[in-house]
Tab-separated table of C-alpha atoms in Angstrom:
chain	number	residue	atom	x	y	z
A	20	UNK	CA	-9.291	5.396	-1.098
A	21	UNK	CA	-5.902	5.646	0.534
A	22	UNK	CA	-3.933	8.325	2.059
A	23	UNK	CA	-0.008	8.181	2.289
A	24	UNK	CA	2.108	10.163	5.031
A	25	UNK	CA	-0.881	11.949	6.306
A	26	UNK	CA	0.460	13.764	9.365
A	27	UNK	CA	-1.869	16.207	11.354
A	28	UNK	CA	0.156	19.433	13.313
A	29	UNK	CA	-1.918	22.028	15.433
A	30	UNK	CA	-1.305	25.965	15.031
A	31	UNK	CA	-2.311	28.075	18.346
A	32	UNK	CA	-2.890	31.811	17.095
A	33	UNK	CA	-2.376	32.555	21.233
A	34	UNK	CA	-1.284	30.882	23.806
A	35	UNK	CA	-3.379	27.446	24.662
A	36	UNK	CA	-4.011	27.356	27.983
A	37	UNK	CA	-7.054	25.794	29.904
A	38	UNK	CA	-8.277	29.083	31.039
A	39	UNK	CA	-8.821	29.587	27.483
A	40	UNK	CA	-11.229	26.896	27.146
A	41	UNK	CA	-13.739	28.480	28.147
A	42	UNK	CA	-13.467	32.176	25.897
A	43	UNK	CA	-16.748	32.794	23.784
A	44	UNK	CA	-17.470	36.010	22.058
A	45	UNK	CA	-20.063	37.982	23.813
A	46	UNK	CA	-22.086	39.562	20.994
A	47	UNK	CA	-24.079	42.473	20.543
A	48	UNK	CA	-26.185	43.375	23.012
A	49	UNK	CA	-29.463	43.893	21.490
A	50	UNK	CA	-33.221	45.078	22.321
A	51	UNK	CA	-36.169	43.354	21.534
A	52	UNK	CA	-38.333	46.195	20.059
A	53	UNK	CA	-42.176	46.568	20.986
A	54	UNK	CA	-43.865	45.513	17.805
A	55	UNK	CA	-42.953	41.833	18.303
A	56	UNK	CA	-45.738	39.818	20.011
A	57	UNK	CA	-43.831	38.437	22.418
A	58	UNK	CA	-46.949	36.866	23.960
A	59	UNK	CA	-46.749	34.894	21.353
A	60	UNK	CA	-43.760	33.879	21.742
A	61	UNK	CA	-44.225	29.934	22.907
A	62	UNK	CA	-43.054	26.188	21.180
A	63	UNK	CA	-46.222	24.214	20.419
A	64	UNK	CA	-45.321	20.935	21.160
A	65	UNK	CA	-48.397	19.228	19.283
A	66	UNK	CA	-48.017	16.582	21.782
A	67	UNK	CA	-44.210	15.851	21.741
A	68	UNK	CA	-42.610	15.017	24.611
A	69	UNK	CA	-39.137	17.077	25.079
A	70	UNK	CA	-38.892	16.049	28.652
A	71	UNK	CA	-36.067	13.380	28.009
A	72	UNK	CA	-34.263	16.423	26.284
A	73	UNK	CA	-34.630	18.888	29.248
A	74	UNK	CA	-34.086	16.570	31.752
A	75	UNK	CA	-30.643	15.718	30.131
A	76	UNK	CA	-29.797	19.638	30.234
A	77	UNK	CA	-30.923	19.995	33.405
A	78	UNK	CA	-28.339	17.291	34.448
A	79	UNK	CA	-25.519	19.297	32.867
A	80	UNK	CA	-26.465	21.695	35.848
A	81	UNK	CA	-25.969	19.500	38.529
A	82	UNK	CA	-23.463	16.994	37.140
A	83	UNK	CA	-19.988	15.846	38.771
A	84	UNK	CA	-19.170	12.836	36.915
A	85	UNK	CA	-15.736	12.582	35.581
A	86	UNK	CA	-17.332	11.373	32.305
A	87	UNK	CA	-18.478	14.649	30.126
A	88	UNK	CA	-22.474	14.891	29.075
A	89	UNK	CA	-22.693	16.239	25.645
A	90	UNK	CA	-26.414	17.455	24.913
A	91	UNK	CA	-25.616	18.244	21.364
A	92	UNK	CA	-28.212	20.368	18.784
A	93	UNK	CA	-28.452	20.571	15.220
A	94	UNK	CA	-30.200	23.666	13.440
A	95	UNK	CA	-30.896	23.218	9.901
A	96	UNK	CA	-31.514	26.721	7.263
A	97	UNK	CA	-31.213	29.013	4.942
A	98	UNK	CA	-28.997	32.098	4.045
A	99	UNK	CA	-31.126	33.245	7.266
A	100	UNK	CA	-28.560	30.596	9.580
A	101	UNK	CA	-25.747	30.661	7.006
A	102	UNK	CA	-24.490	33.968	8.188
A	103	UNK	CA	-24.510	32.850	11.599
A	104	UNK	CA	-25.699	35.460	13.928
A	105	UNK	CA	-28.961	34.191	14.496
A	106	UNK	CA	-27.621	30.878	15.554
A	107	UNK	CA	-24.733	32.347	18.010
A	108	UNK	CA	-27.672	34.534	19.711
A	109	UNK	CA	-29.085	30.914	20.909
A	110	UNK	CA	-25.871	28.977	21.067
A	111	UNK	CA	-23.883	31.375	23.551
A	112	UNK	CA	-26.317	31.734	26.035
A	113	UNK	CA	-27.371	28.143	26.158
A	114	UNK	CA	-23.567	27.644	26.943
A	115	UNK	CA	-22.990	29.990	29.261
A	116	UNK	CA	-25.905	28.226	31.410
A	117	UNK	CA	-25.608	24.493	30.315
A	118	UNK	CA	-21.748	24.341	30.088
A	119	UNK	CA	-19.643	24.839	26.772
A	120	UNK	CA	-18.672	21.633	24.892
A	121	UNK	CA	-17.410	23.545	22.211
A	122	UNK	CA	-18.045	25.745	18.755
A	123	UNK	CA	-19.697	22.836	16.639
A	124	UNK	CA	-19.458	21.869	13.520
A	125	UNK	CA	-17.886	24.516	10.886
A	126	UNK	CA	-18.032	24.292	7.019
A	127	UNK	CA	-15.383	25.670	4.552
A	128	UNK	CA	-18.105	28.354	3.337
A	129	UNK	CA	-15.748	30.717	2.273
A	130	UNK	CA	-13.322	28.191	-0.085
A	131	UNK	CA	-16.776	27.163	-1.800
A	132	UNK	CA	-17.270	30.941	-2.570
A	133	UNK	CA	-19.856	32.208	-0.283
A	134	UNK	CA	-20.131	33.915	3.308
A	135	UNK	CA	-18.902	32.336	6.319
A	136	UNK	CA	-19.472	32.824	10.236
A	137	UNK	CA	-17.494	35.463	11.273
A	138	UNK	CA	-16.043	33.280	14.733
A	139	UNK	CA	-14.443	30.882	12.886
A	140	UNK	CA	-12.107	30.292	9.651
A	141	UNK	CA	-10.896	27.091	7.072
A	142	UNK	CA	-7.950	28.250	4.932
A	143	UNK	CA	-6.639	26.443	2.340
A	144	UNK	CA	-3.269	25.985	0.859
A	145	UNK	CA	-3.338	25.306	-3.078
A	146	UNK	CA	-5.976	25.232	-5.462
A	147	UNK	CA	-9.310	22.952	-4.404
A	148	UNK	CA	-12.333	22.641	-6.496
A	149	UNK	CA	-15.934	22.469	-4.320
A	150	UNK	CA	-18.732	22.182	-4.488
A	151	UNK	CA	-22.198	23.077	-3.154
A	152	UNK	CA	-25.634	22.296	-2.620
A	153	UNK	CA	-27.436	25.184	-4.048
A	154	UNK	CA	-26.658	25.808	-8.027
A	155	UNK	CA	-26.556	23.325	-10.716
A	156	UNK	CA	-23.053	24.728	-11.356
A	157	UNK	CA	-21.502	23.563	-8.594
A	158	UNK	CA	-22.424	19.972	-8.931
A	159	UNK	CA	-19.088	18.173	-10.279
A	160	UNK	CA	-19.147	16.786	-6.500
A	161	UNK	CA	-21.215	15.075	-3.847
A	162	UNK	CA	-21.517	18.059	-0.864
A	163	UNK	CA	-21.765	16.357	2.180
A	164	UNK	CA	-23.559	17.711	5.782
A	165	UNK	CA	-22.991	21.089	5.161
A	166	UNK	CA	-24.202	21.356	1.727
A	167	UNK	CA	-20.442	21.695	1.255
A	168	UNK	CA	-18.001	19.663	-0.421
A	169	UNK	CA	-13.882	20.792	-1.034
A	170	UNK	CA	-11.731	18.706	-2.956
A	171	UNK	CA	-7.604	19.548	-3.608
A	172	UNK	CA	-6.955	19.557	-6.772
A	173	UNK	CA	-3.303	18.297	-6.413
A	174	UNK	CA	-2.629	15.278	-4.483
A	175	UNK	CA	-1.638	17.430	-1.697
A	176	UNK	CA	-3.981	18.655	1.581
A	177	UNK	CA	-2.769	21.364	3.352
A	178	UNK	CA	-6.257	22.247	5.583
A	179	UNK	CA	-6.651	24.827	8.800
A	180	UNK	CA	-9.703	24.850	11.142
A	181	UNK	CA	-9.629	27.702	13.732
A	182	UNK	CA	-11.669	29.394	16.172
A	183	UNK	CA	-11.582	33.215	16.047
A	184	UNK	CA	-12.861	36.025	18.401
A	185	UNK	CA	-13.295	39.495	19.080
A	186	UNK	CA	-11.525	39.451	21.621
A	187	UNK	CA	-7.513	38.205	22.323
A	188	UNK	CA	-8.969	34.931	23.806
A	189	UNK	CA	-9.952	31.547	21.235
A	190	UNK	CA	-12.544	29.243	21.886
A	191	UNK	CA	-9.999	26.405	22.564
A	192	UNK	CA	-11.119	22.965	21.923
A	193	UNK	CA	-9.263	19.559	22.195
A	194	UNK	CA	-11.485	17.452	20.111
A	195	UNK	CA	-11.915	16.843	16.456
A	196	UNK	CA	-14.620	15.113	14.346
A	197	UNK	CA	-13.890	15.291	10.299
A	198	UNK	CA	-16.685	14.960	8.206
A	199	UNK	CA	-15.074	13.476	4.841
A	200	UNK	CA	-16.081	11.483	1.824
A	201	UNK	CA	-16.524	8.151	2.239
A	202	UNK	CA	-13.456	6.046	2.903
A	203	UNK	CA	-12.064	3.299	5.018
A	204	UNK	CA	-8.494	4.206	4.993
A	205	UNK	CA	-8.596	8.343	6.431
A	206	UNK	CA	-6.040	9.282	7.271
A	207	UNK	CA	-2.899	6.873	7.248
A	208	UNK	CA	-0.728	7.977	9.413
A	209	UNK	CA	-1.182	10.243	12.328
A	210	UNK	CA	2.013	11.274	15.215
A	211	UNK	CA	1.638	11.353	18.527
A	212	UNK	CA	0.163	12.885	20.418
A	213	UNK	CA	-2.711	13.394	18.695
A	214	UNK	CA	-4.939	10.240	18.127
A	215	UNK	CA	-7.465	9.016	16.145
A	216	UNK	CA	-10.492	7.826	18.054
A	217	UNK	CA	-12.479	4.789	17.511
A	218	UNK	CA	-15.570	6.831	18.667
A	219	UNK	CA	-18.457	7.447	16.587
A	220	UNK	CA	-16.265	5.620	13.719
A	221	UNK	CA	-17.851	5.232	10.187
A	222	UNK	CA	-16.940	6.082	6.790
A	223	UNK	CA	-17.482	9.567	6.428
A	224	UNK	CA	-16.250	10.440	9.989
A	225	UNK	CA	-12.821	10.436	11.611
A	226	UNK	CA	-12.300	11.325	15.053
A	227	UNK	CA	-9.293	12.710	16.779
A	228	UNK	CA	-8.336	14.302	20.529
A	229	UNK	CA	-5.105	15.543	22.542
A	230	UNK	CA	-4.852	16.632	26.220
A	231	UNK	CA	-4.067	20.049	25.967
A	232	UNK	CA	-6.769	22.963	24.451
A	233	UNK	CA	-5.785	24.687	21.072
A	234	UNK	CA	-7.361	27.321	18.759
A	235	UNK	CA	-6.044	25.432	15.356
A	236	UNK	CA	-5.399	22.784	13.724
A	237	UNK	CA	-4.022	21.841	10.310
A	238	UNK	CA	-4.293	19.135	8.199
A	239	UNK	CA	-1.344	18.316	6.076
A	240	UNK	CA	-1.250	14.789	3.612
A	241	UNK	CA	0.104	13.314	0.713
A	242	UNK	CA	-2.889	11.353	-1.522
A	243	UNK	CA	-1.919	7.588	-2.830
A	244	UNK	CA	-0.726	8.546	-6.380
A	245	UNK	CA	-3.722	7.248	-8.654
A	246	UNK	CA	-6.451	7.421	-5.913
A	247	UNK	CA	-9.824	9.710	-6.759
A	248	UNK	CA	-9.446	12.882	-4.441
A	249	UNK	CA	-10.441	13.168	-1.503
A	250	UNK	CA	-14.078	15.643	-0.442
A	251	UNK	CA	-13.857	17.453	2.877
A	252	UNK	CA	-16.903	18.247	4.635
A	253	UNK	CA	-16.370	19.999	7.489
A	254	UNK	CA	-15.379	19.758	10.985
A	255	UNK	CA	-16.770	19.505	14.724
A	256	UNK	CA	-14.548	21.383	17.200
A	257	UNK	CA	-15.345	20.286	21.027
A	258	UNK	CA	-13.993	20.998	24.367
A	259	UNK	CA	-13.791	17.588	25.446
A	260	UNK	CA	-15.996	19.252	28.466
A	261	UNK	CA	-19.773	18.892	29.682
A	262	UNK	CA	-22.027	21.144	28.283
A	263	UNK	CA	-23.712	22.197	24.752
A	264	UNK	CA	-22.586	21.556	21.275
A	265	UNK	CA	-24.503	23.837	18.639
A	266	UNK	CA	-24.324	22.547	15.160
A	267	UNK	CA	-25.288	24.689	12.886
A	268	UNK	CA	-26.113	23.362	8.863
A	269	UNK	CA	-27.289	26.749	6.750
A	270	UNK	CA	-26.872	27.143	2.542
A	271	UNK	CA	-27.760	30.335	0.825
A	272	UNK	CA	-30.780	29.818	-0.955
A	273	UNK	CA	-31.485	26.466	0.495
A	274	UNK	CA	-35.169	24.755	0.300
A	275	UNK	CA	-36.404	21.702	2.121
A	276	UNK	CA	-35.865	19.799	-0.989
A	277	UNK	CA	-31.919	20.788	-0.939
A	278	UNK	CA	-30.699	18.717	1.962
A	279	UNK	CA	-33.349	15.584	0.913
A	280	UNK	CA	-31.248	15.496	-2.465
A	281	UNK	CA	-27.672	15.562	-0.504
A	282	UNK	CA	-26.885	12.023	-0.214
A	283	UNK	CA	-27.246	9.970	3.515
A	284	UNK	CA	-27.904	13.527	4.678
A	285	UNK	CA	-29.634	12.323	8.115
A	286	UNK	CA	-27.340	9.767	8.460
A	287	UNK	CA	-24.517	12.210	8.657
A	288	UNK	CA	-26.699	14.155	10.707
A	289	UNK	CA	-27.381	11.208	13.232
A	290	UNK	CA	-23.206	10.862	13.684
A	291	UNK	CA	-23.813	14.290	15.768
A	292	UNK	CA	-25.835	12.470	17.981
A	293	UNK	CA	-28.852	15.954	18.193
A	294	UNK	CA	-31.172	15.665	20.985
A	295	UNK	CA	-32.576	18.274	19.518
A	296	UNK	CA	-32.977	19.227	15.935
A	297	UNK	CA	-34.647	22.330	14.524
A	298	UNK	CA	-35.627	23.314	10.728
A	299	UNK	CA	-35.967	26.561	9.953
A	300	UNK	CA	-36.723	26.902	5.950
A	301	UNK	CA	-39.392	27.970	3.966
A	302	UNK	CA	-38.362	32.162	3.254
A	303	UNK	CA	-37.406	30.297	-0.652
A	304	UNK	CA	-39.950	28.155	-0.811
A	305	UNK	CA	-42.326	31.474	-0.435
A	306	UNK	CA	-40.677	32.719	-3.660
A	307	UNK	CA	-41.498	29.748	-5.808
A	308	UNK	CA	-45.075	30.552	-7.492
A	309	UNK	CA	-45.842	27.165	-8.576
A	310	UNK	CA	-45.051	25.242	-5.449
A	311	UNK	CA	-48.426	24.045	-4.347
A	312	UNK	CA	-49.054	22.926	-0.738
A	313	UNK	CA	-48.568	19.603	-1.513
A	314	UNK	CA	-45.765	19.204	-2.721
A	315	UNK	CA	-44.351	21.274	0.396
A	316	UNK	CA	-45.851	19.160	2.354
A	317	UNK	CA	-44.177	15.521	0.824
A	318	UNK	CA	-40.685	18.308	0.556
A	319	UNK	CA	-41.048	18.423	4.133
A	320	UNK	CA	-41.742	15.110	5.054
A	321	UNK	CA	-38.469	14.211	2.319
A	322	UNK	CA	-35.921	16.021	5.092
A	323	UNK	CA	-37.767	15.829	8.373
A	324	UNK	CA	-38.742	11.842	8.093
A	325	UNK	CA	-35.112	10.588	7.284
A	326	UNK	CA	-34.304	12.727	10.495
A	327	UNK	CA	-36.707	10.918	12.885
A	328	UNK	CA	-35.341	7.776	11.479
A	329	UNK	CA	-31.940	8.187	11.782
A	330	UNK	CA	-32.040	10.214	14.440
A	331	UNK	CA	-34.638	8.404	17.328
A	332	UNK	CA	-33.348	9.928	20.121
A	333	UNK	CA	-33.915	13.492	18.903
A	334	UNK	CA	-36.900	15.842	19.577
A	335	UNK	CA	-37.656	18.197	16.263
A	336	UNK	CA	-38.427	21.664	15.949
A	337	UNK	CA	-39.890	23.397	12.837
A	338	UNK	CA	-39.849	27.228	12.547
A	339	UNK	CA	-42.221	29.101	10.303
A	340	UNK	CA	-40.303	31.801	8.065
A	341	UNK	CA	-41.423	35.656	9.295
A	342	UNK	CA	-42.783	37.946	6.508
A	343	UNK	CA	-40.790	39.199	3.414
A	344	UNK	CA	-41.624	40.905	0.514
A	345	UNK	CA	-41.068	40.936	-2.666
A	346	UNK	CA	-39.546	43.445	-5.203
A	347	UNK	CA	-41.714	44.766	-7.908
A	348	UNK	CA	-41.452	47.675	-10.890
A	349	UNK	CA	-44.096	50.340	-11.916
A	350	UNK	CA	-44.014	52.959	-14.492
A	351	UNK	CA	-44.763	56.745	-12.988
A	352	UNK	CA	-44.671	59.221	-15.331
A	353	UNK	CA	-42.594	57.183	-17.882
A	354	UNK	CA	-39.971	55.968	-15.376
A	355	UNK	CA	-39.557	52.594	-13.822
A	356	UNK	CA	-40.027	52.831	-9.962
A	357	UNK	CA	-39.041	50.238	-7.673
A	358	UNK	CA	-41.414	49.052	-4.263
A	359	UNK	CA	-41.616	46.187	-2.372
A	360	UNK	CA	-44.871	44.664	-1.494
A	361	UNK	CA	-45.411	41.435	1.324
A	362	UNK	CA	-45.222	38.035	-0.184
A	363	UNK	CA	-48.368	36.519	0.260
A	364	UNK	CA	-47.180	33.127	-0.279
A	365	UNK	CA	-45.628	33.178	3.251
A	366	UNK	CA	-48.791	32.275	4.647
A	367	UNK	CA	-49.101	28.775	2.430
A	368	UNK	CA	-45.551	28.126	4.017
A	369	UNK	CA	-46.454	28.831	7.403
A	370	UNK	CA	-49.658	26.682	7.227
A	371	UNK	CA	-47.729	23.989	5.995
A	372	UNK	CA	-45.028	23.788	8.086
A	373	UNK	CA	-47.671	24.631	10.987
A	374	UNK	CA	-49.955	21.616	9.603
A	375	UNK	CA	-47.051	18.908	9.241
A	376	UNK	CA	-45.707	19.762	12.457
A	377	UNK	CA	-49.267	18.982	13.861
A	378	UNK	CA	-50.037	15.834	11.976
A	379	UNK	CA	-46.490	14.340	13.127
A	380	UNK	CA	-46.587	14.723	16.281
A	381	UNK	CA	-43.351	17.553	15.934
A	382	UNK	CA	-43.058	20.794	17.906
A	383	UNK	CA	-43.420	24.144	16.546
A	384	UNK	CA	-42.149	28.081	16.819
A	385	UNK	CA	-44.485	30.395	14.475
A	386	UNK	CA	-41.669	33.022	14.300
A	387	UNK	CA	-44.193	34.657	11.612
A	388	UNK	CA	-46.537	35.030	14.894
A	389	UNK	CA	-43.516	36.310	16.835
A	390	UNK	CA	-41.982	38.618	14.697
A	391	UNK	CA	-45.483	40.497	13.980
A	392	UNK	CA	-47.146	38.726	11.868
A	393	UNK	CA	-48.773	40.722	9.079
A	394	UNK	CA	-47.400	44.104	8.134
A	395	UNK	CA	-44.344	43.358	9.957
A	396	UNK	CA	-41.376	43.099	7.417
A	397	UNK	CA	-42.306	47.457	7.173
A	398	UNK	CA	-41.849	47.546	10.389
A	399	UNK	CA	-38.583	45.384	10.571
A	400	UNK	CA	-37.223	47.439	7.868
A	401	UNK	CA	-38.348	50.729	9.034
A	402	UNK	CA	-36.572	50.039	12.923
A	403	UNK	CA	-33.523	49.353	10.756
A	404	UNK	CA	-33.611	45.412	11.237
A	405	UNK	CA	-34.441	43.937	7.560
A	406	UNK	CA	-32.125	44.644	5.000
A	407	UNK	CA	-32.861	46.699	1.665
A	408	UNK	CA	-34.650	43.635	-0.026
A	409	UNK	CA	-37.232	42.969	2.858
A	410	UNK	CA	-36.213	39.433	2.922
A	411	UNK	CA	-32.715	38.804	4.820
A	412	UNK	CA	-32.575	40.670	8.555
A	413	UNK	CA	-29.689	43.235	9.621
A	414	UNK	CA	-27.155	41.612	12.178
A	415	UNK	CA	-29.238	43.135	14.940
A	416	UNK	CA	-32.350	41.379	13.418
A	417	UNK	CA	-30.744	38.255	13.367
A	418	UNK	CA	-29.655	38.261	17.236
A	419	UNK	CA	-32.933	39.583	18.130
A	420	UNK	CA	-34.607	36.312	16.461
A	421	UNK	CA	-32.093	34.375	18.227
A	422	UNK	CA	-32.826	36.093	21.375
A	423	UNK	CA	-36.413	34.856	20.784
A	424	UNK	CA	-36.005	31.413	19.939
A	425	UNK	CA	-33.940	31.333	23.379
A	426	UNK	CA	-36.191	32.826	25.083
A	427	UNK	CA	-38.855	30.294	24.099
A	428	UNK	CA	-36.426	27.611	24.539
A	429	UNK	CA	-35.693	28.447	28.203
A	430	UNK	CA	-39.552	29.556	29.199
A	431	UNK	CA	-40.296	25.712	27.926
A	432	UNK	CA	-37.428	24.423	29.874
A	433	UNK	CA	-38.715	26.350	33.226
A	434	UNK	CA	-42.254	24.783	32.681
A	435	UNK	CA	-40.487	21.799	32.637
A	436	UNK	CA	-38.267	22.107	35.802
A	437	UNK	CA	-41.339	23.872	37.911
A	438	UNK	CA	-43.817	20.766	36.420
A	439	UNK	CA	-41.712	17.816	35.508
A	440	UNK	CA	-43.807	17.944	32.001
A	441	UNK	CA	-42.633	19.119	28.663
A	442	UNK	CA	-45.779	17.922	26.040
């Protein structure tokens, strides 16, 4: 595949100026209410050993060399990390303490037709045809490592990647990775004086940096006449700084057998270089009546062993899904009445997930445990935090999981820095 006058031109929203670099939106500040057993809330490391990970982050503490240290983390879900909240509650603090190496990787959610992040935005000019992981409709197209895949349908690109805020600042960032279909010839052309890197080169990857920070940046190319068009993935925005990259890979109605069936998945993966990689699936898997443990089991093994494989250096995390329920009808006095009742089959999917992550060797947060185990979806909807169909969280529900998994995150990483150990 060949491109033809592909020129790339960057868009500030505000003015790009180092200060800038460093802007992150603050969230919500949020309380973690009583009924959570936060006694419970540890990582089981079932004998892995993330002391290589922590000792790299605590390096980013006390590092001076002119050479940035990325400690980059991917975290792999559902319509539970799609929307994004949950993953900023772990991502912003981590930066704040570790050092911000920028926003991560973003996917064009909204041009395939579903929710996006609110902190960041991909805009299209033209028409584009996508496609994603989830739905058998959507599968004229190979998605790629965000279950996403965009394709022009002219021979034109005219692509924006920006970082938005709350606030009048951008997350600024001076360093692009493009996650594309597979080609040897992206792009062309490129003016100075942005570059294209040789780093982390391979066929699904271009790389590019500048000196100065900016909030956007916009592709804009001419496709070979005659050549198949051309998939977009999604993009990595960095700092070009020391500190923490959070990646974050999350598809509505996603199960562990979605990303095994989107192709060289972990290999795409492994070009973020994770030191840490967490899973957190299983809510859909609950709803699936004739999914027997087994075949959980070999679903997880399908995504998680690729991982390990392409990804050596990486420590993994699985998460067990809290409680939902699920909707059912009953007739009262000739009419239909709607209630909810707790899916039972979230305890198979805990035990699972629980029992692989103990036979491999893999780390573990029981967020079922955490979030109250039994009974506690009534409770989450009754303090306001679970939406009307007991199954997805309110934004405050979300940050308060992330403010968990943080929390248990850091507590590991003290043990660590007080003990030297991390097993």
């Amino acid at each position: 595949m060949k491109l033809r006058g592909f020129i790339v031109l960057f868009l500030c929203g505000v003015a790009c100026v180092p200060g800038l670099l460093h802007a992150q939106l603050t969230g919500d500040t949020v309380s973690v209410p009583a009924f959570l057993n936060k006694e419970k809330n540890v990582i089981e490391f079932n004998g892995a050993d993330w002391s290589p990970l922590f000792a790299e982050m605590d390096s980013l503490q006390s590092s001076t060399d002119s050479v940035p240290r990325i400690v980059s983390m991917v975290h792999i879900g559902d319509s539970h990390v799609q929307a994004g909240f949950l993953t900023e509650a772990v991502r912003l603090p981590l930066q704040r303490r570790f050092g911000d190496a920028g926003r991560g990787l973003v996917v064009p959610l909204k041009l395939a037709k579903t929710n996006e992040p609110h902190d960041y935005s991909v805009v299209a000019d033209g028409a584009w045809n996508f496609a994603r992981c989830v739905g058998r409709k959507y599968n004229a197209y190979t998605p790629g490592i965000g279950g996403i895949a965009i394709v022009p349908r002219s021979n034109r690109i005219d692509l924006t990647f920006s970082t938005l805020s709350k606030t009048d600042d951008c997350e600024g960032f001076r360093k692009v990775r493009l996650f594309h279909e597979p080609t040897d010839s992206f792009p062309a052309i490129i003016s100075e004086p942005y570059r294209v890197t040789g780093e982390a080169r391979n066929a699904f990857l271009t790389c590019y940096s500048w000196n100065d920070p900016v909030c956007s940046i916009h592709f804009s190319g001419q496709i070979a006449p005659g050549e198949e068009r051309l998939a977009i993935y999604g993009a990595s925005l960095e700092t070009g700084e020391s500190g923490i990259l959070y990646h974050t890979i999350g598809n509505n109605g996603a199960f562990y057998s979605t990303y095994a069936a989107i192709p060289r998945f972990a290999e795409q993966v492994a070009a973020l270089t994770p030191r840490l990689i967490i899973v957190s699936l299983g809510t859909n898997e609950s709803f699936s009546t004739a999914l027997t443990r087994d075949e959980l089991y070999k679903q997880i093994d399908a995504v998680v062993a690729p991982l390990r494989a392409s990804c050596p250096q990486a420590v993994v995390l699985l998460t067990t899904p809290a409680e939902c329920a699920r909707r059912r009808t009953r007739w009262v006095k000739r009419r239909r009445r709607v209630y909810y009742s707790p899916n039972s089959r979230v305890d198979l999917v805990r035990e699972t997930i629980k029992a692989y992550a103990a036979d491999h060797r893999l780390a573990c947060w029981d967020w079922y445990e955490v979030a109250g185990g039994k009974g506690s979806s009534t409770a989450w909807r009754k303090a306001g935090l679970m939406a009307y169909d007991r199954t997805h969280c309110t934004e405050t529900g979300y940050r308060i999981q992330g403010e968990m998994l943080y929390r248990a995150l850091m507590n590991m990483y003290q043990d660590y820095v007080d003990n030297g150990v991390a097993q």
